[in-house]
């Protein structure tokens, strides 16, 4: 692995020149800009863990392509153990950052594209897997961060990609040359894009015959000519000033993944980096495999966040002298029960994993959808309970400037104090972290990341084996089934 730790990852980003806008201005260095640096540090943790003996087993893997030791985030799952190790790794990373560390999107994209490229080649005699493996070997050996780029803007949702009045509402091929293709369009909500090295472009939905130019999978360097990003504003991002560290809540890391609009304006992609070109019949499987892998993650990464939140309210209860209250214990128990239920789901869909024709392992798709569906509820309930326990004080928190002010500093210290042995500033720091982890943009990802709740409900219904269940019921009720 070329990039051995977090510091080397951060250095490697400084050598790139991606075009990124934020609040109407160019960001020249994502590693130092206050809006993006916290997200860079969160992603850097995926590199840092691989360098630590304690986590090496989880954070690294052996490449099935080269036999080299690689970051698990660039690995193709070879068995159930790999799937389970991934889940355990994500929980640890959630605990260490308290936020989205972004790198799983590319990881899941790699795994989805690998198995589908194999199947396209098997059926159509193409050489996509060979191209993909060449690209992946370079990603593994250099330990590059990949952003999985799936969600298109979609324009008028009632129309298919080819029927849009603006053809750019879905990423599509505008030109085919002997040595490559040219793509145009955009991807939305791109977690970790601004601090990735490479983009893995994938279609966002199953395509029909008329939408052949939209069935494209390819890899593009983040600073390729024609790629532009607009980084999204987040709640309270102006607080990320060095002078306002207490007010940020979680000074080192962001509250969410750091999402961007990613635009391709006639970007040339050399043929060796094209892994699907028009094979519409495989687009549905690709999207579904990516989504299932990503949905399986949420009971792990978000459980790590909930561990932090449970720790925060428990500590706040100690500071406030309420820790022994039976209702406090009961609510902490409920938070723990909900978060461990989610974790069980992630472990379960990994334990029930299965080999695709390529040999790469998939999670159980039904259980992965159930896992993510539960995250869209339980994480919110855990956040609700955290705010319940924290108290209305969260809405009145003074800023760091008030603590430092000669006239009111002593007043906020006195009237926001809890038990005498813990400084008031510590109470405010913990409360600010609870505010950051429960409000603003913090929970949007738990609702819409890896697909909105309705996307999971569609799949849960589709995979619910209703015909089989009707048979079970009829048989036990003594109803004769002529087909049985
Ligand atoms: Fe990884 Fe979770 Fe962030 Fe998705 S939401 S990229 S699974 S940390
Ligand atoms: Fe996500």
Tab-separated table of C-alpha atoms and ligand atoms in Angstrom:
chain	number	residue	atom	x	y	z
A	1	UNK	CA	0.000	0.000	0.000
A	2	UNK	CA	1.457	3.298	-1.033
A	3	UNK	CA	-0.483	5.470	1.433
A	4	UNK	CA	0.367	3.980	4.816
A	5	UNK	CA	-1.441	6.254	7.261
A	6	UNK	CA	-3.715	9.261	7.688
A	7	UNK	CA	-0.919	11.780	7.246
A	8	UNK	CA	0.127	10.306	3.909
A	9	UNK	CA	-3.488	10.327	2.722
A	10	UNK	CA	-3.813	14.021	3.617
A	11	UNK	CA	-0.529	14.786	1.840
A	12	UNK	CA	-1.710	12.916	-1.253
A	13	UNK	CA	-4.809	15.145	-1.465
A	14	UNK	CA	-2.608	18.235	-1.522
A	15	UNK	CA	-1.012	17.001	-4.732
A	16	UNK	CA	-4.402	16.968	-6.520
A	17	UNK	CA	-6.097	19.934	-8.151
A	18	UNK	CA	-9.854	19.243	-8.115
A	19	UNK	CA	-12.270	22.070	-8.942
A	20	UNK	CA	-14.399	22.618	-5.810
A	21	UNK	CA	-16.726	25.516	-4.993
A	22	UNK	CA	-18.185	26.350	-1.605
A	23	UNK	CA	-20.272	29.414	-0.788
A	24	UNK	CA	-19.435	30.811	-4.220
A	25	UNK	CA	-15.646	30.539	-3.920
A	26	UNK	CA	-13.003	28.020	-5.009
A	27	UNK	CA	-11.498	25.772	-2.337
A	28	UNK	CA	-7.797	25.388	-3.088
A	29	UNK	CA	-6.853	22.958	-0.341
A	30	UNK	CA	-9.542	20.663	1.067
A	31	UNK	CA	-7.204	19.493	3.807
A	32	UNK	CA	-6.980	22.989	5.304
A	33	UNK	CA	-10.288	24.668	4.423
A	34	UNK	CA	-12.477	24.782	7.577
A	35	UNK	CA	-15.547	23.488	5.685
A	36	UNK	CA	-13.859	20.366	4.332
A	37	UNK	CA	-10.949	19.622	6.700
A	38	UNK	CA	-13.143	17.827	9.301
A	39	UNK	CA	-14.328	15.409	6.582
A	40	UNK	CA	-10.770	14.856	5.411
A	41	UNK	CA	-9.823	13.935	8.988
A	42	UNK	CA	-12.745	11.493	9.244
A	43	UNK	CA	-11.710	9.731	6.019
A	44	UNK	CA	-8.084	9.789	7.204
A	45	UNK	CA	-9.169	7.583	10.103
A	46	UNK	CA	-9.761	4.735	7.612
A	47	UNK	CA	-6.054	4.995	6.738
A	48	UNK	CA	-4.939	5.466	10.340
A	49	UNK	CA	-6.621	2.297	11.604
A	50	UNK	CA	-4.858	0.182	8.983
A	51	UNK	CA	-1.551	1.375	10.429
A	52	UNK	CA	-2.442	0.315	13.995
A	53	UNK	CA	-1.613	-3.209	15.107
A	54	UNK	CA	-4.844	-3.447	17.107
A	55	UNK	CA	-7.047	-2.881	14.071
A	56	UNK	CA	-4.903	-4.272	11.259
A	57	UNK	CA	-6.899	-7.488	11.055
A	58	UNK	CA	-10.113	-5.546	10.463
A	59	UNK	CA	-8.763	-2.623	8.469
A	60	UNK	CA	-6.619	-4.546	5.978
A	61	UNK	CA	-7.144	-7.580	3.738
A	62	UNK	CA	-5.205	-9.687	1.275
A	63	UNK	CA	-5.933	-8.818	-2.337
A	64	UNK	CA	-7.317	-11.771	-4.275
A	65	UNK	CA	-5.795	-10.155	-7.387
A	66	UNK	CA	-2.203	-9.678	-6.247
A	67	UNK	CA	-1.814	-11.274	-2.810
A	68	UNK	CA	-0.697	-7.871	-1.513
A	69	UNK	CA	-1.842	-6.457	1.817
A	70	UNK	CA	-4.395	-3.775	1.013
A	71	UNK	CA	-6.882	-1.515	2.774
A	72	UNK	CA	-10.139	-3.366	3.372
A	73	UNK	CA	-11.855	-0.401	1.714
A	74	UNK	CA	-10.411	-1.512	-1.640
A	75	UNK	CA	-11.065	-5.238	-1.173
A	76	UNK	CA	-13.477	-7.534	-3.017
A	77	UNK	CA	-15.231	-9.691	-0.401
A	78	UNK	CA	-14.072	-13.281	-0.774
A	79	UNK	CA	-16.154	-14.920	1.952
A	80	UNK	CA	-18.580	-14.322	4.807
A	81	UNK	CA	-15.742	-13.495	7.164
A	82	UNK	CA	-14.828	-10.541	4.937
A	83	UNK	CA	-18.408	-9.261	5.125
A	84	UNK	CA	-18.440	-9.542	8.909
A	85	UNK	CA	-15.041	-7.904	9.298
A	86	UNK	CA	-16.300	-4.985	7.243
A	87	UNK	CA	-19.253	-4.504	9.616
A	88	UNK	CA	-16.979	-4.604	12.664
A	89	UNK	CA	-14.576	-2.145	11.068
A	90	UNK	CA	-17.371	0.310	10.281
A	91	UNK	CA	-18.599	0.282	13.871
A	92	UNK	CA	-15.118	1.027	15.207
A	93	UNK	CA	-14.737	3.872	12.717
A	94	UNK	CA	-18.139	5.272	13.713
A	95	UNK	CA	-17.028	5.209	17.348
A	96	UNK	CA	-13.741	6.952	16.575
A	97	UNK	CA	-15.151	9.716	14.360
A	98	UNK	CA	-18.784	10.068	15.462
A	99	UNK	CA	-19.609	10.759	11.848
A	100	UNK	CA	-19.578	9.359	8.316
A	101	UNK	CA	-16.041	8.478	7.219
A	102	UNK	CA	-17.205	8.272	3.589
A	103	UNK	CA	-15.023	5.564	2.197
A	104	UNK	CA	-17.619	2.773	2.115
A	105	UNK	CA	-19.391	4.222	-0.920
A	106	UNK	CA	-16.477	3.499	-3.222
A	107	UNK	CA	-15.910	0.182	-1.439
A	108	UNK	CA	-19.469	-0.933	-2.177
A	109	UNK	CA	-19.217	0.359	-5.738
A	110	UNK	CA	-16.070	-1.714	-6.290
A	111	UNK	CA	-17.824	-4.847	-5.061
A	112	UNK	CA	-20.957	-4.276	-7.137
A	113	UNK	CA	-19.082	-3.477	-10.343
A	114	UNK	CA	-16.721	-6.437	-9.935
A	115	UNK	CA	-19.456	-9.091	-9.820
A	116	UNK	CA	-21.541	-7.461	-12.550
A	117	UNK	CA	-18.562	-6.951	-14.903
A	118	UNK	CA	-17.869	-10.671	-14.548
A	119	UNK	CA	-21.456	-11.497	-15.534
A	120	UNK	CA	-21.484	-9.129	-18.519
A	121	UNK	CA	-18.272	-10.712	-19.831
A	122	UNK	CA	-19.667	-14.221	-19.318
A	123	UNK	CA	-22.775	-13.428	-21.314
A	124	UNK	CA	-21.491	-11.045	-23.982
A	125	UNK	CA	-17.795	-11.883	-24.307
A	126	UNK	CA	-16.638	-8.384	-23.360
A	127	UNK	CA	-13.453	-7.697	-21.397
A	128	UNK	CA	-14.782	-5.402	-18.689
A	129	UNK	CA	-13.500	-7.434	-15.739
A	130	UNK	CA	-9.969	-7.435	-17.104
A	131	UNK	CA	-10.087	-3.641	-17.432
A	132	UNK	CA	-11.676	-3.289	-14.013
A	133	UNK	CA	-9.087	-5.518	-12.359
A	134	UNK	CA	-6.280	-3.446	-13.847
A	135	UNK	CA	-7.844	-0.274	-12.462
A	136	UNK	CA	-8.604	-1.937	-9.121
A	137	UNK	CA	-5.020	-3.194	-8.728
A	138	UNK	CA	-3.827	0.382	-9.026
A	139	UNK	CA	-6.459	1.531	-6.494
A	140	UNK	CA	-5.415	-1.238	-4.087
A	141	UNK	CA	-1.660	-0.810	-4.455
A	142	UNK	CA	-1.798	2.974	-4.197
A	143	UNK	CA	-4.529	2.798	-1.498
A	144	UNK	CA	-6.654	5.424	-3.234
A	145	UNK	CA	-9.999	6.666	-1.951
A	146	UNK	CA	-12.834	6.149	-4.416
A	147	UNK	CA	-16.161	7.976	-4.388
A	148	UNK	CA	-19.005	5.759	-5.568
A	149	UNK	CA	-21.037	8.023	-7.852
A	150	UNK	CA	-24.550	6.702	-8.331
A	151	UNK	CA	-27.360	9.200	-7.622
A	152	UNK	CA	-28.300	11.279	-10.683
A	153	UNK	CA	-30.314	14.521	-10.370
A	154	UNK	CA	-33.241	12.747	-12.190
A	155	UNK	CA	-35.110	15.896	-13.320
A	156	UNK	CA	-38.750	14.893	-13.937
A	157	UNK	CA	-39.017	11.668	-11.912
A	158	UNK	CA	-42.010	10.477	-13.953
A	159	UNK	CA	-39.794	10.181	-17.054
A	160	UNK	CA	-37.029	7.735	-17.938
A	161	UNK	CA	-33.487	9.052	-18.571
A	162	UNK	CA	-33.940	9.170	-22.361
A	163	UNK	CA	-37.300	10.980	-22.065
A	164	UNK	CA	-36.043	13.923	-20.008
A	165	UNK	CA	-36.335	17.346	-21.662
A	166	UNK	CA	-32.780	17.957	-20.413
A	167	UNK	CA	-30.694	14.889	-21.339
A	168	UNK	CA	-28.058	15.781	-18.733
A	169	UNK	CA	-30.346	14.926	-15.804
A	170	UNK	CA	-28.699	11.490	-15.900
A	171	UNK	CA	-25.011	10.918	-16.641
A	172	UNK	CA	-24.701	9.742	-20.228
A	173	UNK	CA	-22.253	9.092	-23.027
A	174	UNK	CA	-22.201	11.967	-25.509
A	175	UNK	CA	-19.499	10.619	-27.776
A	176	UNK	CA	-17.746	7.325	-28.488
A	177	UNK	CA	-14.204	7.510	-29.815
A	178	UNK	CA	-11.851	4.646	-30.687
A	179	UNK	CA	-9.823	5.362	-27.561
A	180	UNK	CA	-12.621	6.149	-25.094
A	181	UNK	CA	-15.926	7.853	-24.319
A	182	UNK	CA	-17.075	11.345	-23.370
A	183	UNK	CA	-19.596	11.684	-20.535
A	184	UNK	CA	-21.879	14.495	-19.445
A	185	UNK	CA	-24.284	15.018	-16.531
A	186	UNK	CA	-24.031	15.120	-12.760
A	187	UNK	CA	-24.221	13.082	-9.592
A	188	UNK	CA	-25.805	14.416	-6.413
A	189	UNK	CA	-25.109	14.018	-2.689
A	190	UNK	CA	-21.611	12.671	-3.325
A	191	UNK	CA	-20.324	11.694	0.098
A	192	UNK	CA	-16.591	12.219	0.421
A	193	UNK	CA	-16.194	13.342	-3.204
A	194	UNK	CA	-14.126	16.443	-2.466
A	195	UNK	CA	-11.505	14.403	-0.631
A	196	UNK	CA	-11.421	11.337	-2.852
A	197	UNK	CA	-8.778	10.497	-5.433
A	198	UNK	CA	-11.026	8.820	-7.939
A	199	UNK	CA	-14.690	8.620	-9.024
A	200	UNK	CA	-16.448	5.344	-9.882
A	201	UNK	CA	-19.435	6.358	-12.032
A	202	UNK	CA	-22.412	3.960	-11.996
A	203	UNK	CA	-25.984	4.186	-13.311
A	204	UNK	CA	-28.647	5.107	-10.787
A	205	UNK	CA	-31.502	2.916	-12.000
A	206	UNK	CA	-32.401	0.060	-14.335
A	207	UNK	CA	-32.324	1.381	-17.921
A	208	UNK	CA	-34.601	0.719	-20.884
A	209	UNK	CA	-33.541	0.223	-24.503
A	210	UNK	CA	-33.902	3.941	-25.297
A	211	UNK	CA	-31.542	4.798	-22.426
A	212	UNK	CA	-28.508	2.840	-23.653
A	213	UNK	CA	-26.227	5.848	-23.514
A	214	UNK	CA	-27.040	6.146	-19.830
A	215	UNK	CA	-25.893	2.611	-18.999
A	216	UNK	CA	-22.329	3.599	-18.237
A	217	UNK	CA	-19.811	2.536	-15.602
A	218	UNK	CA	-16.382	4.141	-15.656
A	219	UNK	CA	-13.580	5.511	-13.489
A	220	UNK	CA	-12.496	9.153	-13.580
A	221	UNK	CA	-9.741	10.885	-11.571
A	222	UNK	CA	-11.232	13.532	-9.262
A	223	UNK	CA	-9.254	16.308	-10.944
A	224	UNK	CA	-9.929	15.229	-14.543
A	225	UNK	CA	-10.645	18.150	-16.920
A	226	UNK	CA	-14.392	18.898	-16.934
A	227	UNK	CA	-15.127	17.680	-13.382
A	228	UNK	CA	-16.559	20.385	-11.082
A	229	UNK	CA	-17.864	20.021	-7.535
A	230	UNK	CA	-20.054	22.260	-5.391
A	231	UNK	CA	-19.724	21.390	-1.712
A	232	UNK	CA	-22.958	21.575	0.287
A	233	UNK	CA	-23.536	23.853	3.271
A	234	UNK	CA	-24.297	22.132	6.542
A	235	UNK	CA	-26.011	23.344	9.683
A	236	UNK	CA	-23.748	25.609	11.719
A	237	UNK	CA	-20.794	25.267	9.352
A	238	UNK	CA	-19.756	28.855	10.103
A	239	UNK	CA	-18.890	27.725	13.608
A	240	UNK	CA	-15.916	25.782	12.281
A	241	UNK	CA	-13.632	28.559	13.199
A	242	UNK	CA	-10.589	27.747	15.314
A	243	UNK	CA	-11.792	30.343	17.841
A	244	UNK	CA	-15.135	28.597	18.280
A	245	UNK	CA	-14.016	25.061	18.996
A	246	UNK	CA	-16.465	24.529	21.856
A	247	UNK	CA	-19.382	25.665	19.687
A	248	UNK	CA	-18.676	23.120	16.950
A	249	UNK	CA	-19.580	20.170	19.160
A	250	UNK	CA	-17.137	17.777	17.567
A	251	UNK	CA	-14.118	19.885	16.647
A	252	UNK	CA	-12.084	17.271	14.787
A	253	UNK	CA	-14.775	15.703	12.616
A	254	UNK	CA	-17.867	16.862	10.753
A	255	UNK	CA	-21.466	16.085	11.633
A	256	UNK	CA	-22.172	14.329	8.312
A	257	UNK	CA	-20.155	12.902	5.449
A	258	UNK	CA	-19.630	16.133	3.511
A	259	UNK	CA	-21.709	15.934	0.370
A	260	UNK	CA	-21.186	17.590	-2.985
A	261	UNK	CA	-22.770	18.098	-6.369
A	262	UNK	CA	-20.423	16.449	-8.853
A	263	UNK	CA	-20.663	17.662	-12.441
A	264	UNK	CA	-19.187	16.107	-15.594
A	265	UNK	CA	-18.941	18.566	-18.472
A	266	UNK	CA	-17.823	16.513	-21.444
A	267	UNK	CA	-15.262	14.471	-19.541
A	268	UNK	CA	-13.136	12.123	-21.622
A	269	UNK	CA	-12.698	8.615	-20.184
A	270	UNK	CA	-10.059	6.350	-21.768
A	271	UNK	CA	-11.363	2.976	-22.914
A	272	UNK	CA	-9.415	1.049	-20.260
A	273	UNK	CA	-11.435	2.844	-17.569
A	274	UNK	CA	-14.854	2.002	-19.078
A	275	UNK	CA	-16.513	-0.967	-17.349
A	276	UNK	CA	-19.988	-0.839	-18.884
A	277	UNK	CA	-21.128	0.806	-22.090
A	278	UNK	CA	-24.763	0.290	-23.031
A	279	UNK	CA	-25.430	-3.130	-21.429
A	280	UNK	CA	-28.823	-2.051	-20.094
A	281	UNK	CA	-29.895	-5.514	-18.905
A	282	UNK	CA	-27.210	-5.427	-16.200
A	283	UNK	CA	-27.973	-1.969	-14.818
A	284	UNK	CA	-30.708	-3.168	-12.427
A	285	UNK	CA	-28.451	-5.772	-10.823
A	286	UNK	CA	-25.605	-3.318	-10.477
A	287	UNK	CA	-27.741	-0.721	-8.724
A	288	UNK	CA	-29.305	-3.345	-6.497
A	289	UNK	CA	-26.020	-4.927	-5.454
A	290	UNK	CA	-24.475	-1.568	-4.660
A	291	UNK	CA	-27.554	-0.509	-2.675
A	292	UNK	CA	-27.686	-3.788	-0.719
A	293	UNK	CA	-24.007	-3.576	0.243
A	294	UNK	CA	-24.452	0.020	1.350
A	295	UNK	CA	-27.690	-0.646	3.231
A	296	UNK	CA	-25.956	-3.440	5.131
A	297	UNK	CA	-23.411	-0.891	6.431
A	298	UNK	CA	-25.822	1.361	8.232
A	299	UNK	CA	-26.387	-0.935	11.192
A	300	UNK	CA	-22.636	-0.720	11.782
A	301	UNK	CA	-21.402	2.796	11.033
A	302	UNK	CA	-24.475	4.429	12.579
A	303	UNK	CA	-24.285	2.094	15.580
A	304	UNK	CA	-20.791	3.485	16.162
A	305	UNK	CA	-22.332	6.983	16.196
A	306	UNK	CA	-25.029	5.839	18.585
A	307	UNK	CA	-22.353	4.425	20.916
A	308	UNK	CA	-20.897	7.942	21.080
A	309	UNK	CA	-24.318	9.506	21.621
A	310	UNK	CA	-25.200	7.056	24.392
A	311	UNK	CA	-21.843	7.823	26.023
A	312	UNK	CA	-22.502	11.563	25.690
A	313	UNK	CA	-25.936	11.523	27.371
A	314	UNK	CA	-24.713	9.170	30.064
A	315	UNK	CA	-21.833	11.503	30.878
A	316	UNK	CA	-24.132	14.524	30.757
A	317	UNK	CA	-26.431	12.772	33.235
A	318	UNK	CA	-23.458	12.326	35.560
A	319	UNK	CA	-22.575	16.006	35.208
A	320	UNK	CA	-26.169	17.002	35.884
A	321	UNK	CA	-26.596	14.637	38.826
A	322	UNK	CA	-29.421	12.676	37.182
A	323	UNK	CA	-27.563	9.462	36.308
A	324	UNK	CA	-29.179	7.397	39.035
A	325	UNK	CA	-32.755	8.285	38.058
A	326	UNK	CA	-34.673	5.164	37.000
A	327	UNK	CA	-36.141	6.937	33.940
A	328	UNK	CA	-32.615	7.925	32.867
A	329	UNK	CA	-31.397	4.327	33.090
A	330	UNK	CA	-34.485	3.164	31.252
A	331	UNK	CA	-33.957	5.592	28.378
A	332	UNK	CA	-30.262	4.723	28.114
A	333	UNK	CA	-31.293	1.054	28.059
A	334	UNK	CA	-33.762	1.767	25.259
A	335	UNK	CA	-31.115	3.636	23.237
A	336	UNK	CA	-28.721	0.720	23.668
A	337	UNK	CA	-31.392	-1.827	22.758
A	338	UNK	CA	-32.220	0.033	19.543
A	339	UNK	CA	-28.637	0.470	18.473
A	340	UNK	CA	-27.662	-3.142	19.187
A	341	UNK	CA	-30.735	-4.273	17.238
A	342	UNK	CA	-29.379	-2.392	14.234
A	343	UNK	CA	-25.960	-3.929	14.686
A	344	UNK	CA	-27.538	-7.410	14.778
A	345	UNK	CA	-29.081	-6.666	11.395
A	346	UNK	CA	-25.741	-5.752	9.846
A	347	UNK	CA	-24.118	-8.885	11.249
A	348	UNK	CA	-27.075	-11.004	10.104
A	349	UNK	CA	-27.067	-9.846	6.495
A	350	UNK	CA	-23.322	-10.509	6.379
A	351	UNK	CA	-23.590	-13.943	8.015
A	352	UNK	CA	-26.204	-14.859	5.407
A	353	UNK	CA	-23.944	-13.672	2.574
A	354	UNK	CA	-23.656	-15.633	-0.666
A	355	UNK	CA	-21.144	-16.013	-3.491
A	356	UNK	CA	-21.922	-14.402	-6.850
A	357	UNK	CA	-20.786	-16.128	-10.050
A	358	UNK	CA	-17.562	-14.093	-9.907
A	359	UNK	CA	-16.726	-15.496	-6.457
A	360	UNK	CA	-17.252	-12.098	-4.827
A	361	UNK	CA	-19.615	-12.267	-1.858
A	362	UNK	CA	-22.911	-10.413	-1.576
A	363	UNK	CA	-24.846	-9.681	1.599
A	364	UNK	CA	-28.357	-11.070	2.066
A	365	UNK	CA	-30.379	-8.421	0.262
A	366	UNK	CA	-33.647	-8.770	2.227
A	367	UNK	CA	-31.887	-8.415	5.571
A	368	UNK	CA	-29.800	-5.498	4.258
A	369	UNK	CA	-32.984	-3.654	3.291
A	370	UNK	CA	-34.542	-4.391	6.673
A	371	UNK	CA	-31.370	-3.131	8.351
A	372	UNK	CA	-31.427	0.216	6.546
A	373	UNK	CA	-35.186	0.602	6.949
A	374	UNK	CA	-34.757	0.244	10.709
A	375	UNK	CA	-31.976	2.846	10.692
A	376	UNK	CA	-34.443	5.373	9.226
A	377	UNK	CA	-36.471	4.946	12.433
A	378	UNK	CA	-34.218	3.792	15.261
A	379	UNK	CA	-31.508	6.387	14.791
A	380	UNK	CA	-34.167	9.087	15.049
A	381	UNK	CA	-35.624	7.509	18.182
A	382	UNK	CA	-32.144	7.282	19.716
A	383	UNK	CA	-31.612	10.972	18.881
A	384	UNK	CA	-35.025	11.843	20.372
A	385	UNK	CA	-34.142	10.053	23.600
A	386	UNK	CA	-30.746	11.780	23.684
A	387	UNK	CA	-32.438	15.192	23.480
A	388	UNK	CA	-34.999	14.113	26.071
A	389	UNK	CA	-32.204	13.201	28.502
A	390	UNK	CA	-30.037	16.223	27.684
A	391	UNK	CA	-32.819	18.651	28.581
A	392	UNK	CA	-33.901	22.051	27.252
A	393	UNK	CA	-30.472	23.396	28.138
A	394	UNK	CA	-29.333	22.420	24.610
A	395	UNK	CA	-31.420	25.325	23.251
A	396	UNK	CA	-29.790	27.937	25.509
A	397	UNK	CA	-26.148	26.965	25.253
A	398	UNK	CA	-23.843	29.982	25.434
A	399	UNK	CA	-21.024	30.286	22.918
A	400	UNK	CA	-17.316	30.095	23.570
A	401	UNK	CA	-17.230	33.904	23.171
A	402	UNK	CA	-19.535	34.273	26.194
A	403	UNK	CA	-17.266	32.080	28.302
A	404	UNK	CA	-14.363	34.339	27.331
A	405	UNK	CA	-16.216	37.620	27.907
A	406	UNK	CA	-15.246	39.623	30.986
A	407	UNK	CA	-18.786	40.762	31.736
A	408	UNK	CA	-20.717	37.494	31.368
A	409	UNK	CA	-18.086	34.720	31.489
A	410	UNK	CA	-18.444	34.236	35.245
A	411	UNK	CA	-22.241	34.304	34.944
A	412	UNK	CA	-22.494	31.522	32.329
A	413	UNK	CA	-19.965	29.478	34.266
A	414	UNK	CA	-22.034	29.822	37.446
A	415	UNK	CA	-25.494	29.284	36.014
A	416	UNK	CA	-24.710	26.513	33.561
A	417	UNK	CA	-22.804	24.459	36.116
A	418	UNK	CA	-23.721	20.940	37.237
A	419	UNK	CA	-21.994	18.858	39.907
A	420	UNK	CA	-19.148	20.844	41.432
A	421	UNK	CA	-16.242	18.604	40.426
A	422	UNK	CA	-16.827	18.956	36.654
A	423	UNK	CA	-16.160	22.301	34.916
A	424	UNK	CA	-19.119	24.021	33.248
A	425	UNK	CA	-17.194	24.095	29.949
A	426	UNK	CA	-17.212	20.278	29.883
A	427	UNK	CA	-20.972	20.217	30.299
A	428	UNK	CA	-21.310	22.651	27.393
A	429	UNK	CA	-18.856	20.695	25.215
A	430	UNK	CA	-20.801	17.471	25.662
A	431	UNK	CA	-24.110	19.232	25.107
A	432	UNK	CA	-22.803	20.854	21.929
A	433	UNK	CA	-21.777	17.426	20.672
A	434	UNK	CA	-25.274	16.106	21.328
A	435	UNK	CA	-26.654	19.135	19.464
A	436	UNK	CA	-24.313	18.428	16.511
A	437	UNK	CA	-25.195	14.725	16.409
A	438	UNK	CA	-28.973	15.135	16.634
A	439	UNK	CA	-29.825	18.313	14.725
A	440	UNK	CA	-29.405	20.099	11.427
A	441	UNK	CA	-28.027	17.910	8.672
A	442	UNK	CA	-26.722	15.201	11.037
A	443	UNK	CA	-29.556	12.715	10.590
A	444	UNK	CA	-30.412	13.272	6.919
A	445	UNK	CA	-27.976	10.560	5.944
A	446	UNK	CA	-29.681	8.007	8.198
A	447	UNK	CA	-32.923	8.730	6.361
A	448	UNK	CA	-31.749	9.010	2.752
A	449	UNK	CA	-28.242	7.538	2.539
A	450	UNK	CA	-28.171	4.274	0.534
A	451	UNK	CA	-31.677	5.140	-0.691
A	452	UNK	CA	-34.711	6.668	0.984
A	453	UNK	CA	-37.023	4.497	3.144
A	454	UNK	CA	-39.438	3.879	0.280
A	455	UNK	CA	-36.632	2.323	-1.802
A	456	UNK	CA	-36.149	-0.285	0.930
A	457	UNK	CA	-39.893	-0.907	1.294
A	458	UNK	CA	-40.174	-1.647	-2.423
A	459	UNK	CA	-37.413	-4.250	-2.133
A	460	UNK	CA	-38.741	-5.727	1.101
A	461	UNK	CA	-42.133	-6.241	-0.564
A	462	UNK	CA	-40.561	-7.625	-3.745
A	463	UNK	CA	-38.367	-10.090	-1.865
A	464	UNK	CA	-41.019	-10.995	0.700
A	465	UNK	CA	-41.832	-14.370	-0.969
A	466	UNK	CA	-45.545	-13.776	-0.543
A	467	UNK	CA	-46.602	-16.686	-2.793
A	468	UNK	CA	-44.632	-19.090	-0.595
A	469	UNK	CA	-46.093	-17.595	2.540
A	470	UNK	CA	-49.643	-17.903	1.193
A	471	UNK	CA	-48.952	-21.580	0.561
A	472	UNK	CA	-47.745	-22.051	4.119
A	473	UNK	CA	-50.907	-20.475	5.464
A	474	UNK	CA	-53.248	-22.438	3.178
A	475	UNK	CA	-51.592	-25.738	4.016
A	476	UNK	CA	-51.932	-25.221	7.749
A	477	UNK	CA	-55.529	-24.027	7.391
A	478	UNK	CA	-56.423	-27.237	5.540
A	479	UNK	CA	-57.134	-25.491	2.232
A	480	UNK	CA	-56.381	-27.780	-0.706
A	481	UNK	CA	-54.046	-26.182	-3.217
A	482	UNK	CA	-54.205	-27.874	-6.630
A	483	UNK	CA	-50.653	-26.702	-7.414
A	484	UNK	CA	-49.209	-28.126	-4.226
B	1	LIG	FE1	-19.811	4.578	5.282
B	1	LIG	FE2	-21.889	4.916	6.859
B	1	LIG	FE3	-20.824	7.011	5.628
B	1	LIG	FE4	-22.194	5.254	4.196
B	1	LIG	S1	-23.013	6.559	5.831
B	1	LIG	S2	-20.184	6.095	3.685
B	1	LIG	S3	-21.702	3.363	5.268
B	1	LIG	S4	-19.850	5.758	7.168
B	2	LIG	FE1	-24.043	6.976	3.073
